Amino acid sequence: MPKEVIDLRSDTVTLPTQEMLEAVKNAKLGDDVYEEDPTVKQLQDLAAEKMGKEAALLVTSGTQANLISLMSNCNRGEQVFLEAQSHIYWYEVGGVSTVAGLFPWTIQANGSIFNPEQVEAAIRPSNIHYPSPSLVCVENTHNRYGGLIVTPNQLENLNKVAKKHGLKLYMDGARIFNAAVALKIDIKELTKHVDNLMFCLSKGLSCPIGSIIVGSQEFIDKARKNRKLLGGGMRQAGIIAAPGIVAMESMIDRLAEDHENAQYLAMKLSKIKHVTIDLSKVQTNIVTFFLDPSINSDLFVAKLKENNILGLTQSKNTIRLVTHRGIEHRQIERVSSVICEILERN
Ligand SMILES: Cc1ncc(COP(=O)(O)O)c(C=O)c1O
């Protein structure tokens, strides 16, 4: 019998639940470009209410959500502050400049979330030589920093600096529910300090497609137009929204299980020779660890694959494994014993 594959590359590999597929079958549909799809409206109302914002908009992906949000928060030619390791800067094909026409100004935070002092230091006084700044973006949880959480207190302080300088604060909250679940707080504690944000349905929440932008009605009206501009206006999008409703009603609390598995994996890894891991930084469902410089991380990932375990190389000597629905404790046991075997043989 072929061995099962344990796929820890990302929480985006999760498949929809049976309940989601049933919801798709039974969804009431309409034309969403005419704002006539009742299931999309229900999901958007649910999202806005849960996040404590006026309105919400369903879009196709996290990348599209970020791009639309940048376009709707800023005018072309303006400057946007991004953390240097942020997803928007690293992995979104440079849409911030090529499509949104914005000037990205990065702030290097060195393994932690950028602090208000760093943001304040980066804001230059008004000058004819400089583009006008308009937006600060923060990522929560932080993907390249191993799912690190930005706390309500950090968000509040970032927002104070942003507002002092007349800037908006936007949150790439692709995994914002992971942060709320890990902190055991209401999601509004995290959303109330930002002007607007997006979150993904298609990651740990297990939906097949979709992200949601939330913010003021005025902002969402702009976002709707920008979504159309980008070809993202959808017709019977209720078939995407229906699993989203299931996700928001029943898939959030279970993220705690993914966090427990991540903690367990991290603890096991910390005992393996040639591995360095900072356990205090494993806060949600992403486990990032470092191999001794003598070990080729691409070869290491290839060896994992030979053992039916899939992971990712994040950069030289940095490996990323992500827990999600479908990954169980016993599989974590197998992953850690295979890693131990590969590295102890090294
Ligand atoms: C923090 C963050 N933002 C945005 C995205 C983009 O989402 P998508 O893959 O749906 O475009 C991701 C994807 O992993 C992410 O981790």
PDB file of C-alpha atoms in Angstrom, residues 153-269:
ATOM      1  CA  ASN A 153      -1.202  46.701  21.694  1.00  0.00           C
ATOM      2  CA  GLN A 154       1.334  46.741  18.831  1.00  0.00           C
ATOM      3  CA  LEU A 155      -1.450  47.554  16.370  1.00  0.00           C
ATOM      4  CA  GLU A 156      -2.729  50.364  18.556  1.00  0.00           C
ATOM      5  CA  ASN A 157       0.741  51.913  18.730  1.00  0.00           C
ATOM      6  CA  LEU A 158       1.296  51.556  14.984  1.00  0.00           C
ATOM      7  CA  ASN A 159      -2.048  53.201  14.344  1.00  0.00           C
ATOM      8  CA  LYS A 160      -1.187  56.109  16.646  1.00  0.00           C
ATOM      9  CA  VAL A 161       1.945  56.823  14.606  1.00  0.00           C
ATOM     10  CA  ALA A 162       0.078  56.414  11.322  1.00  0.00           C
ATOM     11  CA  LYS A 163      -2.680  58.780  12.399  1.00  0.00           C
ATOM     12  CA  LYS A 164      -0.197  61.330  13.801  1.00  0.00           C
ATOM     13  CA  HIS A 165       1.160  61.599  10.253  1.00  0.00           C
ATOM     14  CA  GLY A 166      -2.207  61.423   8.482  1.00  0.00           C
ATOM     15  CA  LEU A 167      -1.662  57.871   7.175  1.00  0.00           C
ATOM     16  CA  LYS A 168      -4.063  54.946   7.032  1.00  0.00           C
ATOM     17  CA  LEU A 169      -3.238  51.552   8.548  1.00  0.00           C
ATOM     18  CA  TYR A 170      -4.085  48.453   6.493  1.00  0.00           C
ATOM     19  CA  MET A 171      -3.703  44.871   7.694  1.00  0.00           C
ATOM     20  CA  ASP A 172      -2.905  41.894   5.486  1.00  0.00           C
ATOM     21  CA  GLY A 173      -4.762  39.562   7.812  1.00  0.00           C
ATOM     22  CA  ALA A 174      -4.576  36.468   5.608  1.00  0.00           C
ATOM     23  CA  ARG A 175      -4.349  34.416   8.838  1.00  0.00           C
ATOM     24  CA  ILE A 176      -5.889  36.906  11.274  1.00  0.00           C
ATOM     25  CA  PHE A 177      -8.155  34.256  12.830  1.00  0.00           C
ATOM     26  CA  ASN A 178      -5.034  32.275  13.773  1.00  0.00           C
ATOM     27  CA  ALA A 179      -3.881  35.323  15.749  1.00  0.00           C
ATOM     28  CA  ALA A 180      -7.235  35.769  17.511  1.00  0.00           C
ATOM     29  CA  VAL A 181      -7.509  32.066  18.360  1.00  0.00           C
ATOM     30  CA  ALA A 182      -3.919  31.900  19.664  1.00  0.00           C
ATOM     31  CA  LEU A 183      -4.433  35.008  21.809  1.00  0.00           C
ATOM     32  CA  LYS A 184      -7.902  33.785  22.884  1.00  0.00           C
ATOM     33  CA  ILE A 185      -9.416  37.186  22.133  1.00  0.00           C
ATOM     34  CA  ASP A 186     -12.327  38.472  20.080  1.00  0.00           C
ATOM     35  CA  ILE A 187     -11.236  39.216  16.530  1.00  0.00           C
ATOM     36  CA  LYS A 188     -12.440  42.825  16.945  1.00  0.00           C
ATOM     37  CA  GLU A 189      -9.584  43.441  19.385  1.00  0.00           C
ATOM     38  CA  LEU A 190      -7.272  43.035  16.382  1.00  0.00           C
ATOM     39  CA  THR A 191      -9.383  44.774  13.755  1.00  0.00           C
ATOM     40  CA  LYS A 192     -10.376  47.881  15.696  1.00  0.00           C
ATOM     41  CA  HIS A 193      -6.941  49.507  15.351  1.00  0.00           C
ATOM     42  CA  VAL A 194      -6.752  49.274  11.552  1.00  0.00           C
ATOM     43  CA  ASP A 195      -8.702  51.255   8.969  1.00  0.00           C
ATOM     44  CA  ASN A 196      -9.310  48.196   6.852  1.00  0.00           C
ATOM     45  CA  LEU A 197      -8.002  44.685   6.279  1.00  0.00           C
ATOM     46  CA  MET A 198      -8.357  41.489   4.326  1.00  0.00           C
ATOM     47  CA  PHE A 199      -8.481  37.882   5.476  1.00  0.00           C
ATOM     48  CA  CYS A 200      -8.363  34.586   3.578  1.00  0.00           C
ATOM     49  CA  LEU A 201     -11.017  31.888   3.536  1.00  0.00           C
ATOM     50  CA  SER A 202      -8.805  29.544   1.547  1.00  0.00           C
ATOM     51  CA  LYS A 203      -6.038  28.918   4.094  1.00  0.00           C
ATOM     52  CA  GLY A 204      -6.572  27.363   7.530  1.00  0.00           C
ATOM     53  CA  LEU A 205     -10.326  27.902   7.222  1.00  0.00           C
ATOM     54  CA  SER A 206     -10.308  25.250   4.456  1.00  0.00           C
ATOM     55  CA  CYS A 207     -12.385  26.958   1.757  1.00  0.00           C
ATOM     56  CA  PRO A 208     -11.430  26.224  -1.858  1.00  0.00           C
ATOM     57  CA  ILE A 209     -11.422  29.882  -2.991  1.00  0.00           C
ATOM     58  CA  GLY A 210     -11.746  33.384  -1.633  1.00  0.00           C
ATOM     59  CA  SER A 211     -10.648  36.257   0.543  1.00  0.00           C
ATOM     60  CA  ILE A 212     -12.653  39.081   2.082  1.00  0.00           C
ATOM     61  CA  ILE A 213     -11.828  42.781   2.333  1.00  0.00           C
ATOM     62  CA  VAL A 214     -13.479  44.705   5.193  1.00  0.00           C
ATOM     63  CA  GLY A 215     -13.596  48.394   6.027  1.00  0.00           C
ATOM     64  CA  SER A 216     -15.779  51.478   5.793  1.00  0.00           C
ATOM     65  CA  GLN A 217     -18.635  51.579   3.276  1.00  0.00           C
ATOM     66  CA  GLU A 218     -16.800  54.258   1.294  1.00  0.00           C
ATOM     67  CA  PHE A 219     -13.648  52.116   1.096  1.00  0.00           C
ATOM     68  CA  ILE A 220     -15.599  48.995   0.089  1.00  0.00           C
ATOM     69  CA  ASP A 221     -17.412  50.962  -2.656  1.00  0.00           C
ATOM     70  CA  LYS A 222     -14.011  51.901  -4.085  1.00  0.00           C
ATOM     71  CA  ALA A 223     -12.789  48.326  -3.654  1.00  0.00           C
ATOM     72  CA  ARG A 224     -15.806  46.983  -5.570  1.00  0.00           C
ATOM     73  CA  LYS A 225     -14.973  49.247  -8.505  1.00  0.00           C
ATOM     74  CA  ASN A 226     -11.281  48.285  -8.381  1.00  0.00           C
ATOM     75  CA  ARG A 227     -12.204  44.606  -8.242  1.00  0.00           C
ATOM     76  CA  LYS A 228     -14.188  45.130 -11.466  1.00  0.00           C
ATOM     77  CA  LEU A 229     -11.244  46.973 -13.004  1.00  0.00           C
ATOM     78  CA  LEU A 230      -9.036  43.965 -12.293  1.00  0.00           C
ATOM     79  CA  GLY A 231     -11.541  41.579 -13.881  1.00  0.00           C
ATOM     80  CA  GLY A 232     -12.577  40.228 -10.504  1.00  0.00           C
ATOM     81  CA  GLY A 233     -16.314  40.956 -10.746  1.00  0.00           C
ATOM     82  CA  MET A 234     -17.989  37.550 -10.390  1.00  0.00           C
ATOM     83  CA  ARG A 235     -21.452  36.394 -11.367  1.00  0.00           C
ATOM     84  CA  GLN A 236     -22.969  33.484  -9.354  1.00  0.00           C
ATOM     85  CA  ALA A 237     -20.253  33.836  -6.732  1.00  0.00           C
ATOM     86  CA  GLY A 238     -22.543  32.305  -4.117  1.00  0.00           C
ATOM     87  CA  ILE A 239     -20.868  28.996  -4.894  1.00  0.00           C
ATOM     88  CA  ILE A 240     -17.682  30.512  -3.442  1.00  0.00           C
ATOM     89  CA  ALA A 241     -19.487  32.343  -0.652  1.00  0.00           C
ATOM     90  CA  ALA A 242     -21.408  29.308   0.621  1.00  0.00           C
ATOM     91  CA  PRO A 243     -18.304  27.475   1.932  1.00  0.00           C
ATOM     92  CA  GLY A 244     -17.146  30.825   3.322  1.00  0.00           C
ATOM     93  CA  ILE A 245     -20.243  30.996   5.517  1.00  0.00           C
ATOM     94  CA  VAL A 246     -19.572  27.468   6.784  1.00  0.00           C
ATOM     95  CA  ALA A 247     -15.947  28.479   7.472  1.00  0.00           C
ATOM     96  CA  MET A 248     -16.882  31.575   9.441  1.00  0.00           C
ATOM     97  CA  GLU A 249     -19.497  29.737  11.457  1.00  0.00           C
ATOM     98  CA  SER A 250     -17.653  26.520  12.226  1.00  0.00           C
ATOM     99  CA  MET A 251     -13.987  26.437  11.206  1.00  0.00           C
ATOM    100  CA  ILE A 252     -12.407  29.159  13.328  1.00  0.00           C
ATOM    101  CA  ASP A 253     -12.155  27.542  16.767  1.00  0.00           C
ATOM    102  CA  ARG A 254     -10.519  24.397  15.370  1.00  0.00           C
ATOM    103  CA  LEU A 255      -7.437  26.440  14.366  1.00  0.00           C
ATOM    104  CA  ALA A 256      -6.320  25.862  17.972  1.00  0.00           C
ATOM    105  CA  GLU A 257      -5.679  22.231  17.015  1.00  0.00           C
ATOM    106  CA  ASP A 258      -3.281  23.348  14.248  1.00  0.00           C
ATOM    107  CA  HIS A 259      -1.466  25.522  16.779  1.00  0.00           C
ATOM    108  CA  GLU A 260      -1.110  22.617  19.211  1.00  0.00           C
ATOM    109  CA  ASN A 261       0.318  20.454  16.422  1.00  0.00           C
ATOM    110  CA  ALA A 262       2.740  23.223  15.464  1.00  0.00           C
ATOM    111  CA  GLN A 263       3.890  23.543  19.095  1.00  0.00           C
ATOM    112  CA  TYR A 264       4.369  19.805  19.344  1.00  0.00           C
ATOM    113  CA  LEU A 265       6.339  19.659  16.089  1.00  0.00           C
ATOM    114  CA  ALA A 266       8.503  22.588  17.180  1.00  0.00           C
ATOM    115  CA  MET A 267       9.240  20.947  20.532  1.00  0.00           C
ATOM    116  CA  LYS A 268      10.256  17.698  18.786  1.00  0.00           C
ATOM    117  CA  LEU A 269      12.450  19.593  16.301  1.00  0.00           C
TER     118      LEU A 269
END
